[in-house]
């Protein structure tokens, strides 16, 4: 039988990254492709204790719950956000199935087909997928290493009258960079004047490498009316609990809760109870410190290996946190074309092109440094550098 | 600031039932309102053991997983569905955040605004909410105690050319009834001819009171091309794990997986691991037997109390399974109007009117009998019967 799907499925596309993960996960391949934290650093014992406590806390924890999620966990998140300077109230926070669902529910209640959103370029692929599925028109803003370029941002706000600007200002995916405070302030001022909402996606903010540095979330600079802020436990605790949250203007959070009621009634609330106990009984901040230092070390190893390769034309911005190196290879290389060879030789990355909304740079790649142990980092990078060198040689011979 | 929401939010409405739950859950009130299983019957020990086993099974259980959900659990579900005569393959099964998400993702990939779906009347409220949010036109089919009336079904398929027929054929919510085999077969034949999809929602099928009876799922009568079948662990294990599943034609499941990738990447996979171990190590079928007999007993108590009330004009269909009594009160009673009085006196129900797509019957109510212990059933029903009697007296005096 042939099925008549909705028109919107034409705008749905399977993520190139996730499809790739299916291949590279088949073992034998050292993968720098996924945005995965390291399994070995998961606080499994603390998670187990938190679940044990939940099991002893009475059967109500197993019953249906409210759509917004377990209130005591939302209280904890309010405290943690307040520490970061983000003003929050429990009623303005909703728990979601990962921060991915926060993006989806936001898009669901905000966008009509043809509405416009501004993004960085490149930007987070799975957010683009969501916006496209709602037939939102995505306009990229010129972006340098400090954030969106003010002139282009101002021009595009004026020209396109977007409903929203979507940003990952702290250790972005894929580009691994940090916006300067000036650029954050500028974005807030520029959007406020025109009543444009900012959607601040901050899954990586906690994974920073320099203790001295402070990167103020844009939501902390706002009066609470213009910025939606989302984050997740996926990078700091474990991904499998699929627990993210969103904080924003009450009216929008309320509307998103209605959408969530239709979408899934509520997220896994047993995990909410467990995460609540974990936040109370476990030193999550100390754990985050440990993650920072472990991931910082790995970033340094990858950086060393990139530098050592001495590939003329290779460049990157040193990540100040997060999980990714964003690398420009010599211009002759098309990273998509040589991926198969890399995988065959035992190492994988994600080509950078799919992360661009427009004007893809085919010589870019995203390398994850958090999932692999130091020795795998070394082995995998050796394979990749070889593949890149071969590709350059091949292209030179062609000329 | 005023926010410009998407047009589709006008079709989003908070569930009257869930809003009511917020009030009645505040303690002191004996509530027959929610569709809740009994907390005291949750297999907490088995769930705890299953999680313990997961914690000892290696850190990979805590990592990101595939969108379709943990494959070994899907294998288990294939076995369980096969036992019910439903042909299934692991690739055609996807795990969802409750069966609610299965309904939502199905609607997301199938319906354009203005598309038509046929439903029973009354029908499951939260499904109606989903369809409305996608601007689907819902046409009710005349329904009697055996299922959809064939003549009206045939007529409406011909007249409206629907894309889908949504049904809860076994112990329906709210009406608590079972479709006859004839009606199931008729629905399948009538839709097959016109290439209309059937969406069979079966959350309650396992909670049947007469061991001798067999209610064949419509999906078991199909060749695998025309029926989507969804069910859940919420009624048989615990709701808080929010784990449901959907089985259907491969093309549709694949498209729903793409939609799910955008919606939330994947559901809580730690729970998938735990449910897998639970299904392997725990006698889930014996547990379901115990639930059946406990809930059967409660149904009988409620039935006894309804009969004893001797309210002229009160009628109901005896539930053969599931969680609900669907009661018609004397016609003079508007069940919505007297709800506040009932809650004040200490007992709650759900008015039946919101469950109707068209032509609401204001004298209907839905009573859940699974959530309350026998003594609460008795106390709560005594309060309700009093309230109903007062209402009748009041109406008689008005005349």
Tab-separated table of N, CA and C in Angstrom, chain A residues 1 3-9 12-15 18 22 35-37 39-40 42 44 48 51 55 59-68 97 100-101 104 107-112 129-130 133-134 163 195 225-226 234-235 238-242 249 251-252 255 258-259 261-271 371, chain B residues 1 3-9 12-15 18 22 35-37 39-40 42 44 47-48 51 55 59-68 97 100-101 104 107-112 129-130 133-134 163 195 225-226 234-235 238-242 249 251-252 255 258-259 261-271 371:
chain	number	residue	atom	x	y	z
A	1	UNK	N	0.841	-1.196	0.000
A	1	UNK	CA	0.000	0.000	0.000
A	1	UNK	C	0.886	1.259	0.000
A	3	UNK	N	1.303	5.161	1.090
A	3	UNK	CA	0.747	5.992	2.139
A	3	UNK	C	0.883	7.463	1.775
A	4	UNK	N	-0.187	8.190	2.034
A	4	UNK	CA	-0.176	9.629	1.730
A	4	UNK	C	0.260	10.382	2.977
A	5	UNK	N	1.542	10.718	3.046
A	5	UNK	CA	2.058	11.418	4.217
A	5	UNK	C	1.682	12.898	4.181
A	6	UNK	N	1.813	13.515	5.344
A	6	UNK	CA	1.590	14.954	5.426
A	6	UNK	C	2.663	15.682	4.615
A	7	UNK	N	2.313	16.855	4.144
A	7	UNK	CA	3.286	17.649	3.373
A	7	UNK	C	4.529	17.940	4.198
A	8	UNK	N	4.333	18.109	5.519
A	8	UNK	CA	5.487	18.509	6.338
A	8	UNK	C	6.603	17.471	6.355
A	9	UNK	N	6.314	16.209	5.970
A	9	UNK	CA	7.406	15.216	5.983
A	9	UNK	C	8.462	15.525	4.929
A	12	UNK	N	11.166	17.000	6.681
A	12	UNK	CA	11.825	16.170	7.691
A	12	UNK	C	12.979	15.488	7.021
A	13	UNK	N	14.150	15.545	7.627
A	13	UNK	CA	15.205	14.737	7.066
A	13	UNK	C	15.975	14.083	8.186
A	14	UNK	N	16.337	12.868	7.932
A	14	UNK	CA	17.119	12.160	8.924
A	14	UNK	C	18.456	12.875	9.034
A	15	UNK	N	18.965	13.008	10.258
A	15	UNK	CA	20.224	13.699	10.461
A	15	UNK	C	21.369	12.899	9.865
A	18	UNK	N	23.334	11.487	12.711
A	18	UNK	CA	22.814	10.300	13.383
A	18	UNK	C	22.875	9.063	12.486
A	22	UNK	N	25.111	5.426	13.246
A	22	UNK	CA	24.700	4.033	13.137
A	22	UNK	C	25.808	3.186	12.516
A	35	UNK	N	28.325	13.497	19.239
A	35	UNK	CA	28.531	14.473	20.315
A	35	UNK	C	28.370	13.789	21.657
A	36	UNK	N	29.159	12.734	21.869
A	36	UNK	CA	28.947	11.894	23.040
A	36	UNK	C	29.910	12.234	24.179
A	37	UNK	N	29.386	12.259	25.397
A	37	UNK	CA	30.270	12.299	26.551
A	37	UNK	C	30.916	10.918	26.728
A	39	UNK	N	31.448	7.447	28.309
A	39	UNK	CA	30.732	6.489	29.170
A	39	UNK	C	31.460	6.259	30.492
A	40	UNK	N	32.796	6.209	30.416
A	40	UNK	CA	33.558	5.834	31.602
A	40	UNK	C	33.532	6.909	32.685
A	42	UNK	N	30.729	8.547	33.464
A	42	UNK	CA	29.365	8.696	33.991
A	42	UNK	C	29.362	8.423	35.503
A	44	UNK	N	27.881	6.693	37.593
A	44	UNK	CA	26.900	5.595	37.681
A	44	UNK	C	26.519	5.298	39.122
A	48	UNK	N	22.837	5.396	40.602
A	48	UNK	CA	22.228	4.219	41.234
A	48	UNK	C	21.703	4.567	42.630
A	51	UNK	N	18.507	6.502	42.350
A	51	UNK	CA	17.359	5.649	42.038
A	51	UNK	C	16.949	4.836	43.269
A	55	UNK	N	13.338	4.604	44.901
A	55	UNK	CA	12.578	3.374	45.135
A	55	UNK	C	12.073	3.286	46.570
A	59	UNK	N	5.466	4.867	46.499
A	59	UNK	CA	5.023	4.480	45.159
A	59	UNK	C	4.548	5.639	44.292
A	60	UNK	N	4.307	6.772	44.902
A	60	UNK	CA	3.815	7.911	44.123
A	60	UNK	C	4.802	8.316	43.022
A	61	UNK	N	6.071	8.048	43.254
A	61	UNK	CA	7.095	8.372	42.248
A	61	UNK	C	6.893	7.601	40.948
A	62	UNK	N	6.111	6.529	40.988
A	62	UNK	CA	5.901	5.689	39.805
A	62	UNK	C	4.608	6.025	39.072
A	63	UNK	N	3.818	6.910	39.659
A	63	UNK	CA	2.493	7.247	39.117
A	63	UNK	C	2.610	8.319	38.030
A	64	UNK	N	1.529	8.557	37.300
A	64	UNK	CA	1.482	9.693	36.380
A	64	UNK	C	1.805	10.982	37.137
A	65	UNK	N	2.418	11.921	36.455
A	65	UNK	CA	2.776	13.194	37.073
A	65	UNK	C	2.270	14.372	36.267
A	66	UNK	N	2.688	15.567	36.667
A	66	UNK	CA	2.246	16.757	35.940
A	66	UNK	C	3.091	16.957	34.678
A	67	UNK	N	2.497	17.617	33.700
A	67	UNK	CA	3.148	17.808	32.403
A	67	UNK	C	4.466	18.572	32.537
A	68	UNK	N	4.519	19.535	33.422
A	68	UNK	CA	5.710	20.391	33.567
A	68	UNK	C	6.883	19.640	34.191
A	97	UNK	N	12.076	16.143	27.389
A	97	UNK	CA	12.848	14.954	27.022
A	97	UNK	C	14.098	15.418	26.268
A	100	UNK	N	16.479	18.833	23.250
A	100	UNK	CA	15.913	18.721	21.896
A	100	UNK	C	14.402	18.954	21.929
A	101	UNK	N	13.712	18.344	22.915
A	101	UNK	CA	12.261	18.531	22.963
A	101	UNK	C	11.893	19.981	23.282
A	104	UNK	N	11.847	21.679	20.030
A	104	UNK	CA	10.692	21.264	19.236
A	104	UNK	C	9.390	21.900	19.743
A	107	UNK	N	9.256	25.566	18.877
A	107	UNK	CA	8.923	25.773	17.466
A	107	UNK	C	7.435	25.514	17.230
A	108	UNK	N	6.930	24.499	17.895
A	108	UNK	CA	5.528	24.103	17.710
A	108	UNK	C	4.548	25.202	18.104
A	109	UNK	N	4.863	25.915	19.188
A	109	UNK	CA	3.915	26.943	19.625
A	109	UNK	C	4.195	28.319	19.010
A	110	UNK	N	5.388	28.502	18.420
A	110	UNK	CA	5.726	29.846	17.946
A	110	UNK	C	5.596	30.066	16.444
A	111	UNK	N	5.873	29.046	15.644
A	111	UNK	CA	6.096	29.342	14.230
A	111	UNK	C	4.978	28.906	13.297
A	112	UNK	N	4.572	29.815	12.465
A	112	UNK	CA	3.750	29.489	11.305
A	112	UNK	C	4.672	29.234	10.119
A	129	UNK	N	16.872	21.067	11.751
A	129	UNK	CA	15.892	20.051	11.352
A	129	UNK	C	14.506	20.353	11.916
A	130	UNK	N	14.481	20.738	13.209
A	130	UNK	CA	13.196	21.062	13.835
A	130	UNK	C	12.557	22.246	13.118
A	133	UNK	N	11.172	21.414	9.845
A	133	UNK	CA	9.969	20.575	9.875
A	133	UNK	C	8.712	21.412	10.108
A	134	UNK	N	8.873	22.598	10.690
A	134	UNK	CA	7.735	23.507	10.844
A	134	UNK	C	7.688	24.548	9.722
A	163	UNK	N	11.069	36.224	13.897
A	163	UNK	CA	10.339	36.025	15.147
A	163	UNK	C	11.318	35.695	16.265
A	195	UNK	N	11.317	43.524	19.495
A	195	UNK	CA	10.468	42.482	20.080
A	195	UNK	C	10.674	41.115	19.429
A	225	UNK	N	11.885	38.586	29.927
A	225	UNK	CA	10.795	38.629	28.950
A	225	UNK	C	11.195	38.245	27.533
A	226	UNK	N	12.505	38.234	27.271
A	226	UNK	CA	12.914	38.120	25.866
A	226	UNK	C	13.709	36.877	25.522
A	234	UNK	N	22.220	15.889	30.045
A	234	UNK	CA	22.841	14.869	29.187
A	234	UNK	C	24.360	14.923	29.191
A	235	UNK	N	24.931	16.129	29.310
A	235	UNK	CA	26.383	16.238	29.244
A	235	UNK	C	27.017	16.175	30.634
A	238	UNK	N	24.008	11.954	32.741
A	238	UNK	CA	24.039	10.942	31.662
A	238	UNK	C	22.969	11.270	30.619
A	239	UNK	N	23.242	10.917	29.357
A	239	UNK	CA	22.264	11.203	28.300
A	239	UNK	C	21.004	10.335	28.373
A	240	UNK	N	21.135	9.072	28.812
A	240	UNK	CA	20.014	8.125	28.679
A	240	UNK	C	18.794	8.524	29.497
A	241	UNK	N	18.970	9.400	30.484
A	241	UNK	CA	17.801	9.840	31.251
A	241	UNK	C	16.979	10.866	30.475
A	242	UNK	N	17.547	11.381	29.394
A	242	UNK	CA	16.829	12.301	28.497
A	242	UNK	C	16.109	13.389	29.292
A	249	UNK	N	9.686	33.151	29.530
A	249	UNK	CA	8.512	33.924	29.926
A	249	UNK	C	7.341	32.981	30.219
A	251	UNK	N	4.127	33.018	29.913
A	251	UNK	CA	3.130	32.770	28.849
A	251	UNK	C	3.613	31.717	27.850
A	252	UNK	N	4.889	31.805	27.499
A	252	UNK	CA	5.413	30.866	26.491
A	252	UNK	C	5.570	29.474	27.097
A	255	UNK	N	2.219	27.826	27.307
A	255	UNK	CA	1.753	27.345	26.006
A	255	UNK	C	2.524	26.083	25.598
A	258	UNK	N	1.081	23.109	27.280
A	258	UNK	CA	-0.125	22.595	26.603
A	258	UNK	C	0.268	21.741	25.402
A	259	UNK	N	1.281	22.204	24.677
A	259	UNK	CA	1.742	21.421	23.524
A	259	UNK	C	2.330	20.093	23.995
A	261	UNK	N	1.501	18.436	26.660
A	261	UNK	CA	0.393	17.567	27.074
A	261	UNK	C	-0.079	16.715	25.899
A	262	UNK	N	-0.212	17.354	24.743
A	262	UNK	CA	-0.627	16.603	23.547
A	262	UNK	C	0.509	15.709	23.052
A	263	UNK	N	1.747	16.174	23.186
A	263	UNK	CA	2.880	15.448	22.604
A	263	UNK	C	3.203	14.165	23.360
A	264	UNK	N	3.160	14.205	24.689
A	264	UNK	CA	3.520	12.982	25.452
A	264	UNK	C	3.028	12.964	26.897
A	265	UNK	N	2.078	13.831	27.249
A	265	UNK	CA	1.562	13.976	28.624
A	265	UNK	C	2.640	14.495	29.587
A	266	UNK	N	3.717	13.736	29.746
A	266	UNK	CA	4.868	14.252	30.489
A	266	UNK	C	6.065	13.348	30.228
A	267	UNK	N	7.259	13.831	30.591
A	267	UNK	CA	8.473	13.028	30.401
A	267	UNK	C	8.608	12.019	31.542
A	268	UNK	N	9.604	11.189	31.422
A	268	UNK	CA	9.890	10.137	32.408
A	268	UNK	C	10.116	10.750	33.789
A	269	UNK	N	9.135	10.614	34.670
A	269	UNK	CA	9.197	11.308	35.952
A	269	UNK	C	9.938	10.504	37.018
A	270	UNK	N	10.110	9.209	36.793
A	270	UNK	CA	10.949	8.444	37.728
A	270	UNK	C	12.374	9.021	37.675
A	271	UNK	N	12.822	9.348	36.482
A	271	UNK	CA	14.141	9.965	36.331
A	271	UNK	C	14.187	11.349	36.969
A	371	UNK	N	34.567	11.783	23.832
A	371	UNK	CA	34.130	10.388	23.914
A	371	UNK	C	35.285	9.394	23.912
B	1	UNK	N	5.818	41.980	27.539
B	1	UNK	CA	5.861	41.790	26.084
B	1	UNK	C	4.739	40.844	25.648
B	3	UNK	N	3.452	38.073	22.973
B	3	UNK	CA	4.110	37.102	22.100
B	3	UNK	C	3.177	36.675	20.972
B	4	UNK	N	3.728	36.585	19.783
B	4	UNK	CA	2.930	36.174	18.626
B	4	UNK	C	3.077	34.665	18.447
B	5	UNK	N	2.122	33.931	18.967
B	5	UNK	CA	2.197	32.478	18.869
B	5	UNK	C	1.794	32.000	17.480
B	6	UNK	N	2.137	30.753	17.219
B	6	UNK	CA	1.720	30.134	15.960
B	6	UNK	C	0.206	29.984	15.945
B	7	UNK	N	-0.349	29.977	14.748
B	7	UNK	CA	-1.798	29.813	14.620
B	7	UNK	C	-2.259	28.505	15.249
B	8	UNK	N	-1.385	27.473	15.171
B	8	UNK	CA	-1.845	26.162	15.654
B	8	UNK	C	-2.141	26.146	17.145
B	9	UNK	N	-1.652	27.136	17.912
B	9	UNK	CA	-1.959	27.107	19.348
B	9	UNK	C	-3.446	27.355	19.608
B	12	UNK	N	-4.836	24.163	20.295
B	12	UNK	CA	-4.312	23.471	21.474
B	12	UNK	C	-5.215	23.818	22.633
B	13	UNK	N	-5.660	22.821	23.356
B	13	UNK	CA	-6.366	23.168	24.570
B	13	UNK	C	-5.924	22.248	25.687
B	14	UNK	N	-5.801	22.850	26.836
B	14	UNK	CA	-5.439	22.047	27.992
B	14	UNK	C	-6.583	21.081	28.246
B	15	UNK	N	-6.239	19.842	28.615
B	15	UNK	CA	-7.262	18.842	28.854
B	15	UNK	C	-8.055	19.187	30.101
B	18	UNK	N	-7.070	16.768	32.760
B	18	UNK	CA	-5.807	16.990	33.467
B	18	UNK	C	-5.859	18.222	34.363
B	22	UNK	N	-5.386	18.297	38.669
B	22	UNK	CA	-4.579	19.183	39.504
B	22	UNK	C	-5.350	19.573	40.767
B	35	UNK	N	-7.311	8.598	35.007
B	35	UNK	CA	-7.209	7.230	34.501
B	35	UNK	C	-6.003	6.543	35.113
B	36	UNK	N	-5.966	6.514	36.440
B	36	UNK	CA	-4.756	6.069	37.115
B	36	UNK	C	-4.846	4.614	37.570
B	37	UNK	N	-3.770	3.864	37.379
B	37	UNK	CA	-3.680	2.560	38.024
B	37	UNK	C	-3.421	2.776	39.522
B	39	UNK	N	-1.358	2.852	42.779
B	39	UNK	CA	0.054	2.918	43.201
B	39	UNK	C	0.465	1.675	43.981
B	40	UNK	N	-0.474	1.189	44.826
B	40	UNK	CA	-0.101	0.091	45.732
B	40	UNK	C	0.128	-1.216	44.990
B	42	UNK	N	1.772	-1.378	42.093
B	42	UNK	CA	2.958	-1.282	41.223
B	42	UNK	C	3.987	-2.348	41.615
B	44	UNK	N	6.997	-2.571	42.328
B	44	UNK	CA	8.167	-1.739	42.622
B	44	UNK	C	9.433	-2.578	42.797
B	47	UNK	N	10.713	-3.645	39.487
B	47	UNK	CA	11.299	-2.497	38.770
B	47	UNK	C	12.675	-2.184	39.352
B	48	UNK	N	12.761	-2.242	40.671
B	48	UNK	CA	14.046	-1.957	41.317
B	48	UNK	C	15.100	-2.986	40.904
B	51	UNK	N	16.264	-2.271	37.413
B	51	UNK	CA	17.218	-1.156	37.352
B	51	UNK	C	18.583	-1.584	37.892
B	55	UNK	N	22.112	-1.247	36.095
B	55	UNK	CA	23.284	-0.551	36.630
B	55	UNK	C	24.535	-1.426	36.569
B	59	UNK	N	28.258	0.725	31.327
B	59	UNK	CA	27.914	2.138	31.194
B	59	UNK	C	27.220	2.501	29.886
B	60	UNK	N	27.266	1.608	28.914
B	60	UNK	CA	26.649	1.915	27.625
B	60	UNK	C	25.146	2.182	27.768
B	61	UNK	N	24.531	1.583	28.788
B	61	UNK	CA	23.093	1.799	29.022
B	61	UNK	C	22.775	3.254	29.347
B	62	UNK	N	23.793	4.024	29.718
B	62	UNK	CA	23.574	5.423	30.104
B	62	UNK	C	23.869	6.399	28.966
B	63	UNK	N	24.366	5.871	27.864
B	63	UNK	CA	24.793	6.704	26.734
B	63	UNK	C	23.591	7.027	25.821
B	64	UNK	N	23.795	7.952	24.896
B	64	UNK	CA	22.779	8.187	23.859
B	64	UNK	C	22.472	6.881	23.137
B	65	UNK	N	21.245	6.725	22.682
B	65	UNK	CA	20.844	5.516	21.980
B	65	UNK	C	20.198	5.831	20.646
B	66	UNK	N	19.637	4.815	20.008
B	66	UNK	CA	19.002	5.042	18.707
B	66	UNK	C	17.585	5.580	18.909
B	67	UNK	N	17.111	6.311	17.905
B	67	UNK	CA	15.807	6.958	17.996
B	67	UNK	C	14.679	5.949	18.207
B	68	UNK	N	14.768	4.804	17.580
B	68	UNK	CA	13.694	3.804	17.661
B	68	UNK	C	13.606	3.155	19.032
B	97	UNK	N	7.476	7.867	24.089
B	97	UNK	CA	7.231	8.368	25.443
B	97	UNK	C	5.738	8.225	25.739
B	100	UNK	N	0.855	8.051	24.128
B	100	UNK	CA	0.462	9.406	23.704
B	100	UNK	C	1.404	9.923	22.615
B	101	UNK	N	2.704	9.713	22.786
B	101	UNK	CA	3.637	10.202	21.771
B	101	UNK	C	3.469	9.458	20.446
B	104	UNK	N	0.823	11.257	18.695
B	104	UNK	CA	1.293	12.562	18.224
B	104	UNK	C	2.203	12.431	17.003
B	107	UNK	N	0.224	11.514	13.928
B	107	UNK	CA	-0.494	12.675	13.383
B	107	UNK	C	0.469	13.612	12.661
B	108	UNK	N	1.647	13.755	13.238
B	108	UNK	CA	2.645	14.682	12.679
B	108	UNK	C	3.078	14.279	11.266
B	109	UNK	N	3.216	12.985	11.035
B	109	UNK	CA	3.680	12.577	9.703
B	109	UNK	C	2.540	12.321	8.720
B	110	UNK	N	1.302	12.204	9.209
B	110	UNK	CA	0.217	11.822	8.304
B	110	UNK	C	-0.696	12.965	7.868
B	111	UNK	N	-0.934	13.935	8.737
B	111	UNK	CA	-2.064	14.826	8.474
B	111	UNK	C	-1.687	16.226	8.014
B	112	UNK	N	-2.322	16.649	6.956
B	112	UNK	CA	-2.323	18.053	6.578
B	112	UNK	C	-3.554	18.708	7.193
B	129	UNK	N	-7.321	15.926	21.199
B	129	UNK	CA	-6.470	17.118	21.351
B	129	UNK	C	-5.325	17.120	20.344
B	130	UNK	N	-4.692	15.946	20.180
B	130	UNK	CA	-3.592	15.849	19.223
B	130	UNK	C	-4.096	16.156	17.815
B	133	UNK	N	-4.793	19.686	17.237
B	133	UNK	CA	-3.611	20.555	17.179
B	133	UNK	C	-2.979	20.523	15.787
B	134	UNK	N	-3.232	19.455	15.012
B	134	UNK	CA	-2.748	19.406	13.628
B	134	UNK	C	-3.847	19.850	12.643
B	163	UNK	N	-8.540	9.899	6.035
B	163	UNK	CA	-7.214	9.313	5.888
B	163	UNK	C	-7.054	8.163	6.876
B	195	UNK	N	-8.417	2.105	1.131
B	195	UNK	CA	-7.047	2.474	1.510
B	195	UNK	C	-7.001	3.516	2.627
B	225	UNK	N	-0.388	-4.128	6.632
B	225	UNK	CA	-0.265	-2.912	5.812
B	225	UNK	C	-1.228	-1.791	6.188
B	226	UNK	N	-2.267	-2.135	6.954
B	226	UNK	CA	-3.337	-1.147	7.120
B	226	UNK	C	-3.555	-0.666	8.537
B	234	UNK	N	2.342	1.599	30.758
B	234	UNK	CA	1.839	2.473	31.825
B	234	UNK	C	0.784	1.798	32.700
B	235	UNK	N	-0.028	0.934	32.104
B	235	UNK	CA	-1.101	0.310	32.904
B	235	UNK	C	-0.658	-1.017	33.504
B	238	UNK	N	4.427	0.500	35.269
B	238	UNK	CA	4.189	1.786	35.955
B	238	UNK	C	4.143	2.918	34.925
B	239	UNK	N	3.336	3.952	35.201
B	239	UNK	CA	3.245	5.074	34.254
B	239	UNK	C	4.504	5.928	34.179
B	240	UNK	N	5.217	6.092	35.305
B	240	UNK	CA	6.285	7.099	35.358
B	240	UNK	C	7.442	6.796	34.408
B	241	UNK	N	7.544	5.546	33.944
B	241	UNK	CA	8.613	5.241	32.988
B	241	UNK	C	8.264	5.750	31.594
B	242	UNK	N	6.982	6.113	31.399
B	242	UNK	CA	6.542	6.717	30.129
B	242	UNK	C	7.064	5.913	28.933
B	249	UNK	N	3.152	-0.449	9.542
B	249	UNK	CA	3.855	-0.604	8.264
B	249	UNK	C	5.225	0.082	8.335
B	251	UNK	N	7.179	1.673	6.324
B	251	UNK	CA	7.316	3.037	5.792
B	251	UNK	C	6.840	4.094	6.773
B	252	UNK	N	5.728	3.793	7.442
B	252	UNK	CA	5.167	4.782	8.374
B	252	UNK	C	6.016	4.865	9.641
B	255	UNK	N	9.090	6.859	8.937
B	255	UNK	CA	8.822	8.299	8.865
B	255	UNK	C	8.594	8.862	10.273
B	258	UNK	N	11.852	9.487	11.936
B	258	UNK	CA	12.467	10.761	11.531
B	258	UNK	C	11.843	11.926	12.291
B	259	UNK	N	10.521	11.851	12.454
B	259	UNK	CA	9.847	12.917	13.208
B	259	UNK	C	10.298	12.887	14.669
B	261	UNK	N	13.162	11.897	15.796
B	261	UNK	CA	14.531	12.426	15.856
B	261	UNK	C	14.503	13.938	16.099
B	262	UNK	N	13.624	14.612	15.383
B	262	UNK	CA	13.494	16.060	15.573
B	262	UNK	C	12.812	16.374	16.903
B	263	UNK	N	11.858	15.534	17.291
B	263	UNK	CA	11.052	15.835	18.480
B	263	UNK	C	11.834	15.681	19.781
B	264	UNK	N	12.661	14.643	19.893
B	264	UNK	CA	13.382	14.449	21.158
B	264	UNK	C	14.609	13.521	21.063
B	265	UNK	N	15.094	13.254	19.851
B	265	UNK	CA	16.213	12.331	19.591
B	265	UNK	C	15.851	10.890	19.948
B	266	UNK	N	15.541	10.637	21.213
B	266	UNK	CA	14.998	9.328	21.605
B	266	UNK	C	14.416	9.433	23.014
B	267	UNK	N	13.627	8.429	23.384
B	267	UNK	CA	13.035	8.426	24.722
B	267	UNK	C	14.061	7.930	25.738
B	268	UNK	N	13.661	7.965	26.994
B	268	UNK	CA	14.513	7.545	28.112
B	268	UNK	C	14.937	6.087	27.945
B	269	UNK	N	16.200	5.881	27.557
B	269	UNK	CA	16.629	4.532	27.216
B	269	UNK	C	17.119	3.743	28.421
B	270	UNK	N	17.414	4.415	29.516
B	270	UNK	CA	17.733	3.673	30.734
B	270	UNK	C	16.500	2.855	31.144
B	271	UNK	N	15.338	3.465	31.010
B	271	UNK	CA	14.091	2.746	31.303
B	271	UNK	C	13.870	1.603	30.323
B	371	UNK	N	-8.031	3.108	40.704
B	371	UNK	CA	-7.090	3.855	41.543
B	371	UNK	C	-7.432	3.808	43.025
